[in-house]
CSV table of C-alpha atoms in Angstrom, one decimal:
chain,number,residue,atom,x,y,z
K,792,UNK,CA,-26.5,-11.6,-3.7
K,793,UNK,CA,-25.6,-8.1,-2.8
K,794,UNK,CA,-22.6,-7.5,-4.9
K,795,UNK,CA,-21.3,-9.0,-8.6
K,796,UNK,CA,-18.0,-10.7,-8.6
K,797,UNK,CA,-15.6,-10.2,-11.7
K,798,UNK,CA,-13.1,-12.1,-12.4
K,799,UNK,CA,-9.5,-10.2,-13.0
K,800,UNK,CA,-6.6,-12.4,-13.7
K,801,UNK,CA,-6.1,-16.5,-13.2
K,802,UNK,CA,-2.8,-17.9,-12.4
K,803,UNK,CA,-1.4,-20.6,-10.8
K,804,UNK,CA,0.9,-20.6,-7.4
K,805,UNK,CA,4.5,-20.6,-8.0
K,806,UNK,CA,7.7,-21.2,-5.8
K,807,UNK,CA,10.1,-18.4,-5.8
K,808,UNK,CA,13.6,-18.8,-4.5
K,809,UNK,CA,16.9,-17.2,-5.0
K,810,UNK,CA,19.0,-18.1,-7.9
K,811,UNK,CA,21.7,-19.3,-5.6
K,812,UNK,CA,19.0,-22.2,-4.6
K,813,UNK,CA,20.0,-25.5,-5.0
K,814,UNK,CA,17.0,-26.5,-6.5
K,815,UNK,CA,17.4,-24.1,-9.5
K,816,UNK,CA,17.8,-26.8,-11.8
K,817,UNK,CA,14.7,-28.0,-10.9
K,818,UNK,CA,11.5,-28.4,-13.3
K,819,UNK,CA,8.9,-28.0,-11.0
K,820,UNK,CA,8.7,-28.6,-6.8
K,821,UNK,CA,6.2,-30.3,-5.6
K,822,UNK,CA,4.1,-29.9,-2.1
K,823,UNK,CA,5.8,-32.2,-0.5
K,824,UNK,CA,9.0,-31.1,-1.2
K,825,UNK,CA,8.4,-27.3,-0.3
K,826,UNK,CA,7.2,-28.6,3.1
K,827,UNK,CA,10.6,-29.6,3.8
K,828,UNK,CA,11.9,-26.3,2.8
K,829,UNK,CA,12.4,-22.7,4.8
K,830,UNK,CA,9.3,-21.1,3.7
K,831,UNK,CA,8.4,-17.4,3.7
K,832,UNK,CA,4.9,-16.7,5.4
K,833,UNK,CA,2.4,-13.5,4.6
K,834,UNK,CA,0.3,-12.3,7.4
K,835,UNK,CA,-2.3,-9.6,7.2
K,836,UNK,CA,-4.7,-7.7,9.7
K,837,UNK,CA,-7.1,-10.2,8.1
K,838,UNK,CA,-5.2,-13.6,8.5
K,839,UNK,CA,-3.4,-14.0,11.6
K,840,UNK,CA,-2.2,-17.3,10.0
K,841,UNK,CA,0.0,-16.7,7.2
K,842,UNK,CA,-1.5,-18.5,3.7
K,843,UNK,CA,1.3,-21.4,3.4
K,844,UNK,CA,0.6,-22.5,6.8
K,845,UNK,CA,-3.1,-23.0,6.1
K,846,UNK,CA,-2.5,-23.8,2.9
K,847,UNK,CA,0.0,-26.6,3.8
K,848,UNK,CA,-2.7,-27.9,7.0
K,849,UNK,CA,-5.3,-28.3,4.3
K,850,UNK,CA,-2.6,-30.8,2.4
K,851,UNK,CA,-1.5,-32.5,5.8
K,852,UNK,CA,1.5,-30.8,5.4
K,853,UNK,CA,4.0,-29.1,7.4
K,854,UNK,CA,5.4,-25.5,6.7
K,855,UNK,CA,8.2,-24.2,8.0
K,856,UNK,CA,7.9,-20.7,8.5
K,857,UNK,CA,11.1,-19.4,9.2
K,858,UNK,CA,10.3,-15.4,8.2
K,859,UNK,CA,7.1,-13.9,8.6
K,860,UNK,CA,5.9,-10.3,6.8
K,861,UNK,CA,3.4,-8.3,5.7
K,862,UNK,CA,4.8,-6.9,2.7
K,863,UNK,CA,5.8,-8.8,-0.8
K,864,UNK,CA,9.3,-5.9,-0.4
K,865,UNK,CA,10.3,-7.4,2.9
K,866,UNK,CA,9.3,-10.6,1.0
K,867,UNK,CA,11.9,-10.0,-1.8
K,868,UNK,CA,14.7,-9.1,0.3
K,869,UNK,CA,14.2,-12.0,2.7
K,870,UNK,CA,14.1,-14.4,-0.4
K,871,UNK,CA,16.8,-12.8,-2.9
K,872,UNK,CA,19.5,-13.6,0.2
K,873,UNK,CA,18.8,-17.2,-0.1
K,874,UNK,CA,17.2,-18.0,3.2
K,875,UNK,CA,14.1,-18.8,2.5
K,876,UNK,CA,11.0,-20.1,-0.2
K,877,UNK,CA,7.8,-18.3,-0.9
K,878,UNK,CA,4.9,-20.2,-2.7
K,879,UNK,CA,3.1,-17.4,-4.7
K,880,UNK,CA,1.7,-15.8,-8.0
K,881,UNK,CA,3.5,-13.8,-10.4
K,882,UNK,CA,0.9,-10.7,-9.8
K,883,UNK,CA,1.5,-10.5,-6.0
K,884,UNK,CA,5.5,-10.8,-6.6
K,885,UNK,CA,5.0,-8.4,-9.8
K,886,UNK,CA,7.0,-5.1,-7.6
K,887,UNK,CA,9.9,-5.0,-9.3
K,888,UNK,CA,10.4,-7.0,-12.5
K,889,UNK,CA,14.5,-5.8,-13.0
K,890,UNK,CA,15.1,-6.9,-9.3
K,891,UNK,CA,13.4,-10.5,-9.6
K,892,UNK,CA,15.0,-11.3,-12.8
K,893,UNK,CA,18.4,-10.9,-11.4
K,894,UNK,CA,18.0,-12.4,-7.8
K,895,UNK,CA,14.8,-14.7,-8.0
K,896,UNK,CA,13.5,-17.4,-10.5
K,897,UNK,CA,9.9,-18.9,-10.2
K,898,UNK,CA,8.9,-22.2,-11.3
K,899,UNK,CA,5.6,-23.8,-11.2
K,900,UNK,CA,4.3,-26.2,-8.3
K,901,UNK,CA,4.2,-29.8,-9.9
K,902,UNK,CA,0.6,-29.9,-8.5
K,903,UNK,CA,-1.3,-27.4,-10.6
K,904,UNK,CA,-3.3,-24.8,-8.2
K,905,UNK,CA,-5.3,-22.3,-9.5
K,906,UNK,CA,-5.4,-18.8,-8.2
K,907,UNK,CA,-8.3,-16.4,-9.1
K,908,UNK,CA,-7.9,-12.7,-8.2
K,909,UNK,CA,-11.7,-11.5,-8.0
K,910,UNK,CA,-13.4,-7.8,-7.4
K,911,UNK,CA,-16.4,-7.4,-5.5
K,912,UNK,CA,-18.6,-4.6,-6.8
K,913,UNK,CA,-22.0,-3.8,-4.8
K,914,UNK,CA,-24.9,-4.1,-6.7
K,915,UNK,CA,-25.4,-0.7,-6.4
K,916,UNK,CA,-22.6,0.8,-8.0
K,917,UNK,CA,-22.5,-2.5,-10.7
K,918,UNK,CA,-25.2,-0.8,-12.7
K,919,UNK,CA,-22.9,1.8,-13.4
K,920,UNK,CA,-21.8,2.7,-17.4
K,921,UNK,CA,-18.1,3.7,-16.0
K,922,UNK,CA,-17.9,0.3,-14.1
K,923,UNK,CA,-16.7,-1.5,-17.7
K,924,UNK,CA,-14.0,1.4,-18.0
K,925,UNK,CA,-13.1,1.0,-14.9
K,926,UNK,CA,-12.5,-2.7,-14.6
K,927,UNK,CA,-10.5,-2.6,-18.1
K,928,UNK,CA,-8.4,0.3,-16.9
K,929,UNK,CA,-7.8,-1.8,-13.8
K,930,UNK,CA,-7.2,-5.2,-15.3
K,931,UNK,CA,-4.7,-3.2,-17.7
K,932,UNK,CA,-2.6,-1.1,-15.2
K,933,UNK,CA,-2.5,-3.3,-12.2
K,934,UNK,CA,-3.2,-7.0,-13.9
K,935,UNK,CA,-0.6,-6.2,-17.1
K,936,UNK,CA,1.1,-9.7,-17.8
K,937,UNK,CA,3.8,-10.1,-16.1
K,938,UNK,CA,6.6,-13.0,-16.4
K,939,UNK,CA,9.1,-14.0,-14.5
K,940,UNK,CA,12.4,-15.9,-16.3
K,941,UNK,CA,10.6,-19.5,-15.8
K,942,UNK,CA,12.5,-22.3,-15.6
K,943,UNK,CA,10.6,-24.4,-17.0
K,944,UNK,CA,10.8,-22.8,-20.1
């Protein structure tokens, strides 16, 4: 292989929605009701396709997109106003902790998938002594634990 692959943070999706939803009282959603649901799509230079729409194809499921963005802000504001569902992880929705506990909840997906958020290092560079300071610095500044108010809980 030509790089090493460390592994950063593991988490499972979530659904976030608005407080307002009616589904708040919910314990978990599953697949196949968030197929049903307005859903919030990410699209990048990289994926053309936003992730729930693949991810939901995989499943034999249909998603329906109804706001498309490339940014988790755009995200937030799109969700907070009660229009729409976003399957995700805590780290991705992790921008603004005050604003998501007052407008958004999370709760967990009643089928359990695992996220992994991995680093590719060349080989090269993996040999280096600051590599191990730098991952930790990493994993503790960007990767901090960070909760949302689960419902669940």
């Amino acid at each position: 292989t030509f790089c090493d692959i460390y592994l950063l943070r593991e988490e499972s999706l979530r659904v976030f929605m608005s407080r307002d939803s009616p589904l708040i009282d919910q314990k978990s959603l599953s697949l196949k009701t968030l197929s049903q649901l307005p859903l919030i799509g990410f699209v990048s230079e990289i994926h053309e396709i936003p992730f729930i729409k693949r991810f939901m194809a995989e499943r034999g499921l249909p998603a329906k997109i109804v706001f498309s963005c490339t940014t988790s802000q755009a995200a937030i504001e799109y969700l907070s106003n009660g229009h729409a569902y976003l399957l995700g992880t805590n780290y991705v929705m992790k921008s603004s902790k005050t604003f998501h506990n007052k407008y958004i909840r999370s709760m967990p997906l009643k089928e359990k998938v695992t996220i992994y958020h991995l680093m590719l290092i060349p080989k090269a560079q993996s040999t280096s002594p600051l590599l191990g300071i730098f991952l930790e610095l990493f994993r503790s500044v960007y990767l901090q634990d960070f909760s949302l108010i689960d419902i669940a809980e």
